[in-house]
XYZ file of C-alpha atoms in Angstrom:
573
model
C -2.329 1.513 -4.277
C -0.185 -1.610 -4.393
C 3.524 -1.346 -4.903
C 5.102 -3.442 -7.745
C 8.592 -4.745 -7.350
C 11.284 -5.030 -9.955
C 14.923 -3.854 -10.080
C 14.044 -1.246 -7.450
C 16.136 -2.335 -4.570
C 19.221 -2.262 -6.638
C 18.289 1.004 -8.143
C 17.976 2.350 -4.659
C 21.605 1.468 -3.921
C 22.750 3.051 -6.954
C 20.719 6.345 -6.669
C 20.982 6.927 -2.946
C 24.606 5.673 -2.299
C 26.073 6.956 -5.616
C 27.629 3.459 -6.216
C 28.148 2.552 -9.996
C 30.491 0.480 -11.931
C 32.192 3.649 -12.952
C 34.506 5.024 -10.227
C 34.430 8.587 -11.364
C 30.759 8.841 -11.120
C 30.687 7.091 -7.760
C 33.037 9.786 -6.398
C 31.409 12.808 -7.908
C 27.845 11.730 -8.623
C 24.547 13.254 -7.434
C 24.666 11.750 -3.999
C 28.110 13.084 -3.282
C 27.146 16.514 -4.495
C 23.914 16.656 -2.450
C 25.706 15.225 0.740
C 28.256 18.111 0.401
C 25.599 20.774 -0.264
C 23.557 19.612 2.786
C 26.607 19.598 4.923
C 27.567 23.242 3.826
C 23.821 24.446 4.465
C 23.848 22.891 7.998
C 27.134 24.861 8.731
C 25.943 28.154 7.283
C 22.182 28.454 7.917
C 19.639 28.205 10.726
C 16.832 25.692 10.531
C 14.228 28.483 9.944
C 16.172 29.545 6.974
C 16.530 26.071 5.588
C 12.719 25.849 5.624
C 12.319 28.621 3.288
C 14.847 27.911 0.529
C 13.816 27.780 -3.103
C 15.478 26.708 -6.413
C 17.126 30.033 -7.038
C 18.760 30.077 -3.526
C 19.929 26.352 -4.179
C 21.620 27.531 -7.461
C 23.327 30.276 -5.795
C 25.107 28.059 -3.395
C 26.147 25.459 -5.972
C 29.558 25.544 -7.640
C 29.675 25.336 -11.412
C 30.980 21.800 -11.145
C 28.141 20.773 -8.860
C 25.641 22.260 -11.307
C 27.151 20.307 -14.203
C 26.953 17.110 -12.343
C 23.288 17.630 -11.323
C 22.577 18.618 -14.974
C 24.175 15.572 -16.517
C 24.289 12.550 -14.072
C 20.753 11.792 -13.287
C 20.298 9.608 -16.408
C 23.101 8.769 -18.812
C 23.097 6.288 -21.713
C 24.799 5.679 -24.943
C 23.078 5.643 -28.279
C 24.812 4.216 -31.384
C 22.997 6.491 -33.770
C 21.678 10.163 -33.607
C 18.495 10.110 -31.601
C 15.594 12.401 -30.490
C 14.921 12.255 -26.874
C 11.420 13.048 -25.636
C 11.070 14.055 -22.052
C 7.612 13.810 -20.469
C 7.284 16.233 -17.525
C 4.194 16.487 -15.211
C 2.434 19.759 -15.890
C 1.696 20.087 -12.227
C 5.417 20.513 -11.288
C 5.560 24.222 -10.590
C 9.296 24.752 -11.258
C 11.151 23.555 -14.346
C 14.379 21.589 -13.745
C 17.099 24.209 -13.789
C 18.920 22.545 -16.527
C 16.153 21.718 -19.049
C 16.062 24.796 -21.256
C 19.725 25.610 -21.020
C 20.684 22.033 -22.208
C 18.638 22.660 -25.497
C 15.361 20.985 -24.727
C 12.242 22.668 -26.304
C 8.716 22.301 -25.310
C 6.307 20.836 -27.871
C 2.556 20.875 -28.224
C 2.394 17.158 -27.488
C 0.729 15.842 -24.348
C 0.886 12.366 -22.730
C -1.654 11.245 -20.167
C -2.526 8.523 -17.654
C -5.504 8.572 -15.261
C -3.581 10.603 -12.688
C -1.193 12.946 -14.538
C -0.872 14.953 -17.646
C 2.675 15.354 -19.028
C 4.033 18.008 -21.411
C 6.581 16.774 -23.844
C 10.057 18.395 -24.345
C 12.410 17.211 -27.062
C 15.935 17.460 -28.063
C 18.171 15.894 -30.721
C 21.421 14.217 -29.804
C 24.447 13.045 -31.912
C 25.469 9.406 -31.589
C 27.243 8.880 -28.203
C 26.568 9.469 -24.594
C 23.334 11.265 -23.717
C 23.169 12.967 -20.316
C 20.202 14.226 -18.519
C 19.767 16.022 -15.242
C 17.783 15.882 -12.004
C 14.050 16.029 -11.775
C 14.255 19.174 -9.449
C 15.086 20.366 -6.022
C 11.526 19.682 -4.933
C 10.188 16.236 -4.146
C 7.697 15.970 -7.135
C 6.878 12.357 -6.993
C 5.695 11.867 -10.636
C 9.185 12.349 -11.897
C 9.907 12.899 -15.617
C 10.418 9.888 -17.942
C 11.914 9.633 -21.429
C 11.552 7.995 -24.729
C 14.063 7.685 -27.430
C 13.857 7.195 -31.203
C 16.484 7.361 -34.059
C 16.756 10.691 -35.705
C 16.947 9.030 -39.157
C 14.303 6.705 -40.420
C 15.867 3.249 -40.986
C 18.686 3.515 -38.401
C 18.860 0.446 -35.993
C 18.883 1.925 -32.500
C 21.016 0.274 -29.758
C 21.004 1.679 -26.240
C 23.607 0.889 -23.716
C 22.506 1.811 -20.160
C 25.136 3.403 -18.128
C 23.289 4.946 -15.160
C 21.187 3.750 -13.434
C 22.350 0.256 -14.050
C 19.669 -2.388 -14.914
C 17.600 0.200 -16.578
C 14.380 -1.399 -18.049
C 12.542 -0.529 -21.217
C 9.203 -1.001 -22.759
C 7.385 0.186 -25.968
C 5.804 3.669 -25.728
C 2.180 3.076 -26.180
C -1.189 3.158 -24.446
C -1.206 0.548 -21.705
C 2.447 0.864 -20.816
C 3.481 1.849 -17.397
C 6.232 4.289 -16.536
C 6.751 3.862 -12.768
C 7.910 0.559 -11.510
C 6.495 1.353 -8.064
C 3.065 2.069 -9.599
C 2.640 -0.602 -12.352
C -1.209 -0.334 -12.310
C -0.838 3.423 -13.462
C -0.761 2.960 -17.277
C -0.715 5.380 -20.095
C -4.055 6.065 -21.783
C -3.094 8.789 -24.108
C 0.093 8.801 -26.198
C 0.516 10.914 -29.467
C 0.911 8.937 -32.567
C 4.303 10.427 -33.263
C 5.651 8.963 -30.050
C 4.238 5.550 -30.239
C 6.642 2.594 -30.691
C 9.665 4.512 -29.315
C 11.775 3.033 -26.632
C 10.316 4.054 -23.273
C 12.700 4.264 -20.216
C 10.759 3.180 -17.130
C 11.634 4.690 -13.827
C 10.604 5.048 -10.209
C 9.019 7.870 -8.311
C 11.558 7.700 -5.519
C 14.091 9.455 -7.909
C 12.421 12.727 -6.863
C 14.311 12.439 -3.502
C 17.805 12.411 -5.023
C 18.150 16.200 -5.090
C 15.422 17.026 -2.729
C 16.091 20.375 -0.857
C 13.007 22.585 -1.205
C 10.864 21.956 1.743
C 12.980 18.929 2.646
C 14.407 19.419 6.089
C 12.949 17.686 9.090
C 13.584 17.466 12.772
C 13.135 14.283 14.969
C 11.261 14.737 18.250
C 13.436 12.194 19.814
C 17.069 12.503 18.900
C 19.736 9.955 19.973
C 21.936 10.456 22.977
C 24.739 8.508 24.577
C 22.097 6.704 26.520
C 20.877 3.539 24.702
C 17.326 3.573 23.791
C 14.888 1.929 21.250
C 15.656 -1.418 22.742
C 14.059 -4.069 20.492
C 14.011 -7.767 20.545
C 13.594 -9.870 17.350
C 14.540 -13.411 16.424
C 16.819 -14.578 13.622
C 17.339 -18.021 14.834
C 15.732 -20.675 17.181
C 13.449 -18.887 19.635
C 14.340 -21.557 22.196
C 18.077 -20.923 22.254
C 18.690 -17.575 20.677
C 17.685 -13.851 21.039
C 18.579 -10.847 18.947
C 18.609 -7.471 20.659
C 18.835 -4.064 18.910
C 19.334 -0.504 20.167
C 20.217 2.995 19.162
C 22.767 5.662 20.468
C 24.232 8.831 19.293
C 26.951 8.476 16.614
C 29.636 9.471 19.101
C 29.246 5.944 20.745
C 31.599 3.734 18.781
C 30.647 0.311 20.197
C 28.151 -1.629 22.330
C 27.694 -4.913 24.334
C 24.965 -6.783 25.813
C 25.316 -8.056 29.432
C 22.808 -10.915 30.266
C 22.344 -13.506 32.822
C 19.764 -16.095 33.838
C 17.181 -14.502 36.201
C 18.390 -14.920 39.725
C 21.878 -15.914 38.706
C 25.077 -14.066 39.501
C 26.751 -15.380 36.255
C 26.947 -12.585 33.802
C 27.713 -13.166 30.062
C 28.787 -10.494 27.674
C 28.131 -10.340 23.838
C 29.579 -7.657 21.592
C 27.225 -5.953 19.119
C 27.633 -5.097 15.529
C 27.516 -1.346 15.035
C 26.402 0.380 11.912
C 25.785 4.081 11.085
C 22.281 5.046 9.853
C 22.076 8.294 8.036
C 19.018 10.390 7.234
C 20.567 13.360 5.404
C 17.714 15.715 5.777
C 17.270 15.149 9.501
C 18.829 18.461 10.550
C 19.099 17.652 14.360
C 20.193 13.995 14.083
C 21.597 13.259 10.852
C 23.671 10.291 11.959
C 22.945 7.638 14.620
C 24.561 4.277 15.535
C 22.358 1.177 15.641
C 23.504 -2.021 17.359
C 22.691 -5.616 16.833
C 23.681 -8.443 19.185
C 22.726 -12.020 18.544
C 22.658 -14.119 21.762
C 23.113 -17.945 21.215
C 23.346 -21.006 23.412
C 20.445 -19.991 25.711
C 18.498 -22.442 27.688
C 14.998 -23.219 26.537
C 12.044 -22.026 28.744
C 14.076 -19.668 30.803
C 13.883 -16.028 31.780
C 16.989 -13.852 31.158
C 17.757 -10.414 32.417
C 19.911 -8.072 30.184
C 21.227 -4.598 29.821
C 23.006 -2.761 26.883
C 25.654 -0.153 26.740
C 29.457 0.122 26.629
C 32.313 1.904 28.330
C 31.634 4.845 25.904
C 27.959 5.202 26.796
C 25.627 4.855 29.707
C 23.837 1.508 30.409
C 20.280 0.843 29.898
C 18.012 -0.216 32.637
C 17.713 -3.988 33.212
C 15.025 -5.734 31.002
C 14.155 -9.294 30.527
C 13.074 -11.746 27.872
C 11.963 -15.507 27.833
C 13.092 -18.213 25.539
C 10.641 -20.587 23.942
C 10.038 -23.785 26.164
C 10.240 -27.147 24.543
C 7.062 -28.304 26.274
C 3.710 -29.007 24.663
C 2.037 -26.089 26.361
C 0.222 -23.633 24.206
C 1.286 -20.007 23.638
C -0.212 -16.749 22.552
C 0.881 -13.749 20.510
C -0.577 -10.315 19.503
C -0.703 -8.849 16.038
C -1.504 -5.533 14.707
C -2.616 -4.054 11.388
C -1.077 -0.798 10.091
C 0.416 1.168 12.958
C 1.768 4.240 11.124
C 3.847 5.447 14.101
C 0.584 6.600 15.743
C 0.662 7.742 19.460
C -2.948 6.387 19.712
C -1.704 2.932 18.599
C 1.337 3.267 20.951
C -0.953 3.777 24.016
C -3.004 0.737 22.854
C 0.204 -1.362 22.329
C 1.406 -0.507 25.953
C -1.913 -1.625 27.325
C -1.696 -4.947 25.654
C 1.365 -5.995 27.550
C -0.327 -5.012 30.842
C -3.459 -7.111 29.868
C -1.582 -10.046 28.321
C 1.852 -10.207 30.069
C 2.474 -13.856 28.984
C 2.340 -13.401 25.227
C 5.360 -14.952 23.300
C 5.788 -12.093 20.721
C 4.200 -9.330 18.717
C 3.754 -8.902 14.974
C 2.705 -5.896 12.750
C 1.313 -6.668 9.298
C 3.065 -3.792 7.484
C 2.925 -0.006 7.348
C 4.692 0.320 10.616
C 5.327 4.056 9.747
C 3.937 6.340 7.135
C 7.097 7.318 5.381
C 9.597 4.432 5.688
C 12.685 6.588 4.542
C 12.160 9.222 7.364
C 14.012 8.054 10.356
C 12.055 10.481 12.523
C 9.041 8.523 11.976
C 10.742 5.369 13.206
C 11.910 7.302 16.281
C 8.175 8.127 16.968
C 7.144 4.483 16.507
C 9.720 3.232 19.155
C 8.948 6.194 21.472
C 5.242 5.748 21.449
C 5.418 1.993 21.904
C 7.167 2.457 25.190
C 9.158 -0.565 26.356
C 6.959 -3.401 25.172
C 9.446 -4.626 22.484
C 12.379 -4.670 24.939
C 10.640 -7.706 26.721
C 8.664 -9.241 23.897
C 10.142 -9.772 20.409
C 8.573 -8.209 17.270
C 8.386 -10.114 13.977
C 7.043 -7.627 11.366
C 6.527 -7.503 7.644
C 6.942 -4.285 5.506
C 4.008 -2.592 3.904
C 4.014 -0.138 0.946
C 4.520 2.872 3.242
C 7.664 1.152 4.703
C 8.962 0.415 1.194
C 8.009 3.740 -0.326
C 8.255 5.147 -3.856
C 10.008 2.100 -5.179
C 13.214 2.816 -3.173
C 13.095 -0.421 -1.213
C 12.697 -0.863 2.604
C 16.331 -0.345 3.467
C 15.727 1.635 6.649
C 13.162 -1.035 7.773
C 15.847 -3.678 7.147
C 18.418 -1.815 9.118
C 15.911 -1.624 12.086
C 15.403 -5.484 12.429
C 17.434 -8.604 12.714
C 15.260 -11.381 11.255
C 15.528 -14.903 9.760
C 17.656 -15.218 6.559
C 15.645 -18.047 5.083
C 13.464 -16.281 2.629
C 13.318 -16.929 -1.276
C 16.829 -16.834 -2.831
C 15.635 -14.360 -5.391
C 17.258 -11.099 -6.520
C 13.843 -9.259 -6.360
C 13.033 -10.450 -2.791
C 15.461 -8.762 -0.505
C 16.746 -10.628 2.535
C 14.869 -10.529 5.804
C 11.743 -9.154 4.429
C 10.191 -12.491 3.660
C 11.014 -15.272 6.102
C 9.725 -18.467 7.719
C 9.493 -18.828 11.420
C 8.460 -21.695 13.677
C 7.344 -21.250 17.251
C 6.522 -24.509 19.068
C 3.684 -26.285 17.047
C 2.981 -23.235 14.660
C 4.511 -22.197 11.244
C 4.501 -18.527 10.377
C 5.233 -17.278 6.976
C 5.966 -13.525 7.020
C 5.798 -12.386 3.357
C 6.672 -9.153 1.770
C 3.785 -8.407 -0.508
C 5.538 -5.299 -1.870
C 8.064 -7.545 -3.597
C 7.108 -9.496 -6.784
C 4.293 -12.128 -6.243
C 5.577 -14.654 -8.473
C 9.144 -14.470 -7.049
C 7.838 -15.692 -3.795
C 5.216 -18.328 -4.908
C 7.470 -21.377 -5.128
C 9.150 -20.621 -1.797
C 5.752 -20.275 -0.100
C 4.762 -23.769 -1.533
C 7.973 -25.377 -0.273
C 7.606 -24.040 3.177
C 4.018 -25.159 3.521
C 4.692 -28.592 2.019
C 7.753 -29.211 4.333
C 6.166 -28.103 7.482
C 4.922 -30.670 10.078
C 3.425 -27.830 12.277
C -0.113 -28.241 13.585
C -0.960 -24.724 12.851
C -0.045 -22.626 9.772
C -0.246 -18.816 9.503
C 0.641 -16.310 6.768
C 1.238 -12.549 7.255
C 1.249 -10.270 4.234
C 0.295 -6.640 3.913
C -2.205 -6.695 1.062
C -5.480 -8.534 1.817
C -6.632 -10.954 -0.956
C -10.330 -10.309 0.013
C -11.434 -6.698 0.459
C -14.036 -4.439 -1.110
C -11.465 -1.589 -1.457
C -8.924 -3.043 -3.798
C -8.684 -6.143 -6.012
C -5.725 -8.332 -5.405
C -6.334 -10.845 -8.168
C -2.688 -11.596 -8.564
C -2.248 -12.653 -4.820
C -5.365 -14.747 -4.918
C -4.437 -16.539 -8.077
C -0.692 -17.171 -7.226
C -1.072 -17.836 -3.332
C -4.718 -18.935 -3.007
C -4.223 -22.488 -4.305
C -1.334 -22.981 -1.858
C -3.304 -21.710 1.049
C -6.049 -24.113 0.051
C -3.833 -27.204 -0.723
C -1.878 -26.979 2.617
C -4.751 -25.675 4.665
C -3.284 -22.408 6.104
C -5.353 -21.761 9.208
C -5.286 -17.963 9.090
C -4.067 -15.109 6.900
C -3.346 -11.729 8.476
C -3.209 -8.542 6.551
C -3.701 -4.754 6.825
C -3.492 -1.889 4.236
C -7.161 -1.079 3.974
C -7.717 0.449 7.392
C -10.753 -1.539 8.736
C -11.346 -4.794 10.559
C -12.672 -7.857 8.887
C -12.635 -11.525 9.759
C -13.935 -13.763 6.905
C -16.031 -16.873 7.015
C -13.960 -19.945 6.549
C -12.918 -19.779 2.852
C -11.861 -22.277 0.253
C -11.204 -21.589 -3.459
C -12.846 -18.132 -2.987
C -16.018 -19.435 -1.498
C -17.327 -19.744 1.897
C -17.364 -23.232 3.472
C -18.913 -24.734 6.565
C -16.081 -24.717 9.101
C -12.475 -23.688 9.583
C -11.412 -27.412 9.287
C -12.388 -27.073 5.488
C -11.166 -23.561 4.807
C -8.986 -20.606 5.855
C -9.923 -17.521 8.007
C -8.789 -14.296 6.300
C -8.366 -11.383 8.589
C -7.698 -7.655 8.239
C -6.960 -5.222 10.922
C -6.044 -1.633 11.630
C -3.923 -0.309 14.545
C -4.873 3.343 14.290
C -8.090 5.390 14.361
C -9.926 5.045 11.054
C -13.376 5.557 9.615
C -15.138 4.418 6.224
C -17.881 6.575 4.699
C -18.248 3.992 1.872
C -19.214 0.646 3.476
C -20.661 -2.017 1.101
C -21.601 -5.355 2.078
C -18.887 -8.157 1.837
C -20.350 -11.694 1.372
C -17.196 -13.298 2.687
C -17.111 -11.369 5.898
C -18.223 -13.004 9.257
C -17.453 -9.848 11.207
C -16.494 -6.323 10.313
C -15.739 -2.860 12.000
C -15.231 0.107 9.926
C -13.331 2.191 12.617
C -10.140 1.282 14.503
C -7.858 0.903 16.420
C -7.683 -2.875 17.219
C -5.266 -5.563 18.345
C -5.594 -9.329 18.058
C -4.701 -11.787 20.663
C -4.253 -15.308 19.202
C -4.086 -18.216 21.568
C -2.559 -21.386 20.198
C -3.245 -24.797 21.721
C -2.731 -28.370 20.451
C -4.755 -29.013 17.297
C -7.454 -31.684 17.533
């Protein structure tokens, strides 16, 4: 399933931080309530007790004011005339939202369907004014409810002013409409006649997380300490003269610095790091950690530097090293992986790659670094299983749909990495998730295919047209050519640019097998790579396919992983 972008990243900020343009709601909204409830639960109950809580227990620990907020501040809007609100609730959700009946909604005999879910319809009449609705539930039922609105009286002209969440989008309630922005391919195929034509409020499945408590609590296998760990190199600037370094400590460590020096030199330089707090509210043994980013500048090209990280408030890491890009014409190599999904099997393979190929310039991962991008414990596993390879070789990743999950944006992914800020200047393409990067004689376009396709097309064309690089590579998660899913939109929007500017190779993941295409131009195989582009798909974890049809475009395929790809770049003939 491909994720579709929209207003989702901004919605994430609103729903998960409680920030709105209304100060009262920002202070007493759902996030503030749930933050307080979780904090009380941690203080009062043991982990084994938290694992067994159900809705009735949650209601017993809430104050009346907290219940009121959870029953009224999930969705609020103003209608200028009396309205009938229809609420479509997935029949498979076992427990009713606690507020639904008490607020006056009644279940009807109507049913709404798409190809995955069947929704029962609840309705309530509201006077003109503010309409307030409550949470989807304390479970994490991903197909959250959605609503439609119609005037109570025929002939009334309805005007809706969205209040929360901001930037609410609407469509007409009819077959073919989609309800979830993060699953725009899932369209309605059965809508009762009495509901057709109403104003349909579109939403995202990630809203199921806002009040998630039942079966919600997790523990990380690798909690933070005062000792720096998860050392990670990236680049946000010129690889010949800059180096970005990130790491993690416990939240009790307030600051961090990098000490670095030319290998063999006694001259030690110091760079202070920017510190920020990362919270995973439901991570019961490590809710808050500090992550640090230091950007080293003014480095000498083609040199090896030693470094260590720490501070007076923490211990120091062991000494590691990195190399800056040389300005010579010598070639270089890099390694890339398909989906890694924080797998220990991938981690073992990844560590072996550095032993086998110690002179590579950097690594890349073509999306789905983890399986649930909003669970920090999975990121902890990713860094633990990969060992120390990324503290000596930079990682240049792109997000996949698992890193940007349920329409909530890849904010945890973004906090993990310091990457170039040169992507499309577009509200629907978050910074550092699409970016251009040049290493020696090669241009790399790292593209967030979970963001809107059309919002990035012009930027891609501009980057390719301006580049004087001998080699051109594009990374994006969803493969344009695969038997598993049809990415017509990608082929239509980006294929002509790939052909026009002769991109040498496209790297993708997502479908969990290996494929290298024949040279391809305009969707057809051509005689040589000088005439067309090589499309590659890879998988970094164990995989298997029981369905394995022929693919005419494929030059080589394997249906079981894991794999890594070593790309060796020389001067182009």
